[in-house]
Amino acid sequence: MYAIIATGGKQYQVAEGDIIRMEKFDVKAGETVTFNRILAIRDDATLKVGDSAVKASVIAFVLENGKSKKVVVYKYKRKTGYHKKNGHRQQYTKVKIQKIHM
């Protein structure tokens, strides 16, 4: 059984026991979170698709909040002496999917 959930402007395919990194949200490590926006769900024989057609929820346990590796952004224009170096570290929340309720 798997479900497709939408959170943080992205979509994730999850199954029970999966550990995924998603966009950061305001939940501390050690707490549980419930995802109610389920786009599709599939069990043994059926596939239900559609945000309003699926009446389900996904319960996840928050493992950690952190930052990913730094992405270096370097801008350069030749012959003018222009160069600019910036970096960015995206924040994430790592969760473990515990249960998919139908």
C-alpha atoms as an extended CHARMM CRD file, in Angstrom:
* protein
*
       102  EXT
         1         1  MET       CA              0.0000000000        0.0000000000        0.0000000000  PROA      1               0.0000000000
         2         2  TYR       CA              1.2510000000        3.4830000000       -0.8240000000  PROA      2               0.0000000000
         3         3  ALA       CA             -0.0940000000        7.0190000000       -0.8630000000  PROA      3               0.0000000000
         4         4  ILE       CA              0.8390000000       10.2510000000       -2.5980000000  PROA      4               0.0000000000
         5         5  ILE       CA              0.7880000000       13.2080000000       -0.2280000000  PROA      5               0.0000000000
         6         6  ALA       CA              1.2090000000       16.9150000000       -0.9090000000  PROA      6               0.0000000000
         7         7  THR       CA              3.0440000000       19.1580000000        1.5410000000  PROA      7               0.0000000000
         8         8  GLY       CA              5.3480000000       22.1390000000        1.2210000000  PROA      8               0.0000000000
         9         9  GLY       CA              4.4420000000       22.6360000000       -2.4260000000  PROA      9               0.0000000000
        10        10  LYS       CA              5.7680000000       19.1870000000       -3.3740000000  PROA      10              0.0000000000
        11        11  GLN       CA              4.3550000000       15.6950000000       -3.7620000000  PROA      11              0.0000000000
        12        12  TYR       CA              5.7850000000       12.5640000000       -2.1450000000  PROA      12              0.0000000000
        13        13  GLN       CA              5.0130000000        8.8840000000       -2.6720000000  PROA      13              0.0000000000
        14        14  VAL       CA              5.0880000000        7.2200000000        0.7450000000  PROA      14              0.0000000000
        15        15  ALA       CA              4.5620000000        3.7530000000        2.1750000000  PROA      15              0.0000000000
        16        16  GLU       CA              4.5680000000        2.5390000000        5.7720000000  PROA      16              0.0000000000
        17        17  GLY       CA              8.0950000000        2.4600000000        7.1800000000  PROA      17              0.0000000000
        18        18  ASP       CA              9.5650000000        4.9380000000        4.6610000000  PROA      18              0.0000000000
        19        19  ILE       CA             11.9550000000        7.6390000000        5.8620000000  PROA      19              0.0000000000
        20        20  ILE       CA             11.7760000000       10.7690000000        3.7360000000  PROA      20              0.0000000000
        21        21  ARG       CA             13.1710000000       14.3110000000        3.8150000000  PROA      21              0.0000000000
        22        22  MET       CA             10.6020000000       16.9760000000        3.0380000000  PROA      22              0.0000000000
        23        23  GLU       CA             10.3550000000       20.7520000000        3.2060000000  PROA      23              0.0000000000
        24        24  LYS       CA             10.6900000000       22.0810000000        6.7430000000  PROA      24              0.0000000000
        25        25  PHE       CA              7.5420000000       22.5960000000        8.7920000000  PROA      25              0.0000000000
        26        26  ASP       CA              7.0790000000       23.7170000000       12.3870000000  PROA      26              0.0000000000
        27        27  VAL       CA              7.0570000000       20.4200000000       14.2900000000  PROA      27              0.0000000000
        28        28  LYS       CA              9.7440000000       19.4420000000       16.7750000000  PROA      28              0.0000000000
        29        29  ALA       CA             11.6580000000       16.1640000000       16.6870000000  PROA      29              0.0000000000
        30        30  GLY       CA              9.8830000000       13.3640000000       18.5500000000  PROA      30              0.0000000000
        31        31  GLU       CA              6.3520000000       14.5230000000       17.7220000000  PROA      31              0.0000000000
        32        32  THR       CA              3.8570000000       13.0530000000       15.2960000000  PROA      32              0.0000000000
        33        33  VAL       CA              2.2630000000       14.8430000000       12.3850000000  PROA      33              0.0000000000
        34        34  THR       CA             -0.8060000000       13.9740000000       10.3090000000  PROA      34              0.0000000000
        35        35  PHE       CA             -1.0190000000       14.6570000000        6.5890000000  PROA      35              0.0000000000
        36        36  ASN       CA             -4.6050000000       15.0880000000        5.4210000000  PROA      36              0.0000000000
        37        37  ARG       CA             -3.9830000000       16.1910000000        1.8290000000  PROA      37              0.0000000000
        38        38  ILE       CA             -3.7940000000       12.8230000000        0.0710000000  PROA      38              0.0000000000
        39        39  LEU       CA             -3.7890000000       12.9850000000       -3.7290000000  PROA      39              0.0000000000
        40        40  ALA       CA             -3.8940000000        9.2520000000       -4.4350000000  PROA      40              0.0000000000
        41        41  ILE       CA             -3.8790000000        6.0160000000       -2.4840000000  PROA      41              0.0000000000
        42        42  ARG       CA             -3.3600000000        2.4550000000       -3.6140000000  PROA      42              0.0000000000
        43        43  ASP       CA             -4.0190000000       -0.7070000000       -1.6760000000  PROA      43              0.0000000000
        44        44  ASP       CA             -3.9250000000       -4.2890000000       -2.9080000000  PROA      44              0.0000000000
        45        45  ALA       CA             -6.4820000000       -4.0240000000       -5.6920000000  PROA      45              0.0000000000
        46        46  THR       CA             -7.7530000000       -0.4570000000       -6.0510000000  PROA      46              0.0000000000
        47        47  LEU       CA             -6.3430000000        2.9410000000       -6.8790000000  PROA      47              0.0000000000
        48        48  LYS       CA             -8.2110000000        6.0440000000       -5.7160000000  PROA      48              0.0000000000
        49        49  VAL       CA             -7.1490000000        9.3150000000       -7.3280000000  PROA      49              0.0000000000
        50        50  GLY       CA             -8.2620000000       12.8610000000       -6.6450000000  PROA      50              0.0000000000
        51        51  ASP       CA             -7.9110000000       15.2250000000       -3.7380000000  PROA      51              0.0000000000
        52        52  SER       CA            -11.6260000000       15.1320000000       -2.8830000000  PROA      52              0.0000000000
        53        53  ALA       CA            -12.2290000000       11.4480000000       -3.7030000000  PROA      53              0.0000000000
        54        54  VAL       CA             -9.6670000000       10.1020000000       -1.2270000000  PROA      54              0.0000000000
        55        55  LYS       CA            -10.7270000000       10.0380000000        2.4120000000  PROA      55              0.0000000000
        56        56  ALA       CA             -7.4940000000        9.0240000000        4.1180000000  PROA      56              0.0000000000
        57        57  SER       CA             -4.6950000000       10.3270000000        6.2940000000  PROA      57              0.0000000000
        58        58  VAL       CA             -1.0200000000        9.5680000000        6.8160000000  PROA      58              0.0000000000
        59        59  ILE       CA              0.5830000000        9.6260000000       10.2590000000  PROA      59              0.0000000000
        60        60  ALA       CA              4.3220000000       10.2840000000       10.4580000000  PROA      60              0.0000000000
        61        61  PHE       CA              6.8960000000       10.5450000000       13.2560000000  PROA      61              0.0000000000
        62        62  VAL       CA              9.3620000000       13.4580000000       13.0500000000  PROA      62              0.0000000000
        63        63  LEU       CA             12.9460000000       12.2160000000       13.3460000000  PROA      63              0.0000000000
        64        64  GLU       CA             14.8960000000       15.4530000000       12.9340000000  PROA      64              0.0000000000
        65        65  ASN       CA             14.9970000000       18.9850000000       11.5860000000  PROA      65              0.0000000000
        66        66  GLY       CA             18.1630000000       20.0470000000        9.8240000000  PROA      66              0.0000000000
        67        67  LYS       CA             19.9060000000       21.7200000000        6.9250000000  PROA      67              0.0000000000
        68        68  SER       CA             21.1100000000       20.0630000000        3.7450000000  PROA      68              0.0000000000
        69        69  LYS       CA             24.5200000000       20.5580000000        2.1530000000  PROA      69              0.0000000000
        70        70  LYS       CA             25.4330000000       24.0040000000        0.9210000000  PROA      70              0.0000000000
        71        71  VAL       CA             24.7090000000       24.8940000000       -2.6840000000  PROA      71              0.0000000000
        72        72  VAL       CA             27.1840000000       27.4530000000       -4.0240000000  PROA      72              0.0000000000
        73        73  VAL       CA             25.8100000000       30.0880000000       -6.4060000000  PROA      73              0.0000000000
        74        74  TYR       CA             28.5890000000       31.8280000000       -8.3520000000  PROA      74              0.0000000000
        75        75  LYS       CA             27.8570000000       34.6690000000      -10.7590000000  PROA      75              0.0000000000
        76        76  TYR       CA             30.5750000000       35.8320000000      -13.1360000000  PROA      76              0.0000000000
        77        77  LYS       CA             30.8270000000       38.1760000000      -16.1000000000  PROA      77              0.0000000000
        78        78  ARG       CA             34.0080000000       38.1690000000      -18.1030000000  PROA      78              0.0000000000
        79        79  LYS       CA             36.1330000000       41.2240000000      -18.8660000000  PROA      79              0.0000000000
        80        80  THR       CA             34.3470000000       43.4020000000      -16.3090000000  PROA      80              0.0000000000
        81        81  GLY       CA             35.7200000000       42.1590000000      -13.0130000000  PROA      81              0.0000000000
        82        82  TYR       CA             32.2540000000       41.2040000000      -11.8220000000  PROA      82              0.0000000000
        83        83  HSD       CA             31.8900000000       38.0980000000       -9.7010000000  PROA      83              0.0000000000
        84        84  LYS       CA             29.6460000000       37.2960000000       -6.7860000000  PROA      84              0.0000000000
        85        85  LYS       CA             29.5970000000       34.1770000000       -4.6150000000  PROA      85              0.0000000000
        86        86  ASN       CA             26.5990000000       33.1820000000       -2.5030000000  PROA      86              0.0000000000
        87        87  GLY       CA             25.5880000000       29.9980000000       -0.7170000000  PROA      87              0.0000000000
        88        88  HSD       CA             22.3280000000       28.4870000000        0.4080000000  PROA      88              0.0000000000
        89        89  ARG       CA             21.4300000000       25.6370000000        2.7770000000  PROA      89              0.0000000000
        90        90  GLN       CA             17.8630000000       24.3860000000        2.4580000000  PROA      90              0.0000000000
        91        91  GLN       CA             16.1340000000       23.3980000000        5.6930000000  PROA      91              0.0000000000
        92        92  TYR       CA             14.3580000000       20.0390000000        5.8540000000  PROA      92              0.0000000000
        93        93  THR       CA             12.3620000000       17.8010000000        8.1670000000  PROA      93              0.0000000000
        94        94  LYS       CA             13.0740000000       14.0660000000        8.1820000000  PROA      94              0.0000000000
        95        95  VAL       CA              9.9950000000       11.9310000000        8.9560000000  PROA      95              0.0000000000
        96        96  LYS       CA              9.2090000000        8.2290000000        9.2300000000  PROA      96              0.0000000000
        97        97  ILE       CA              5.8320000000        7.1300000000        7.9340000000  PROA      97              0.0000000000
        98        98  GLN       CA              4.0380000000        5.1030000000       10.6040000000  PROA      98              0.0000000000
        99        99  LYS       CA              0.5070000000        4.4520000000        9.3730000000  PROA      99              0.0000000000
       100       100  ILE       CA             -1.7120000000        5.0450000000        6.3690000000  PROA      100             0.0000000000
       101       101  HSD       CA             -5.3990000000        5.2370000000        7.3790000000  PROA      101             0.0000000000
       102       102  MET       CA             -8.0810000000        4.6750000000        4.7420000000  PROA      102             0.0000000000
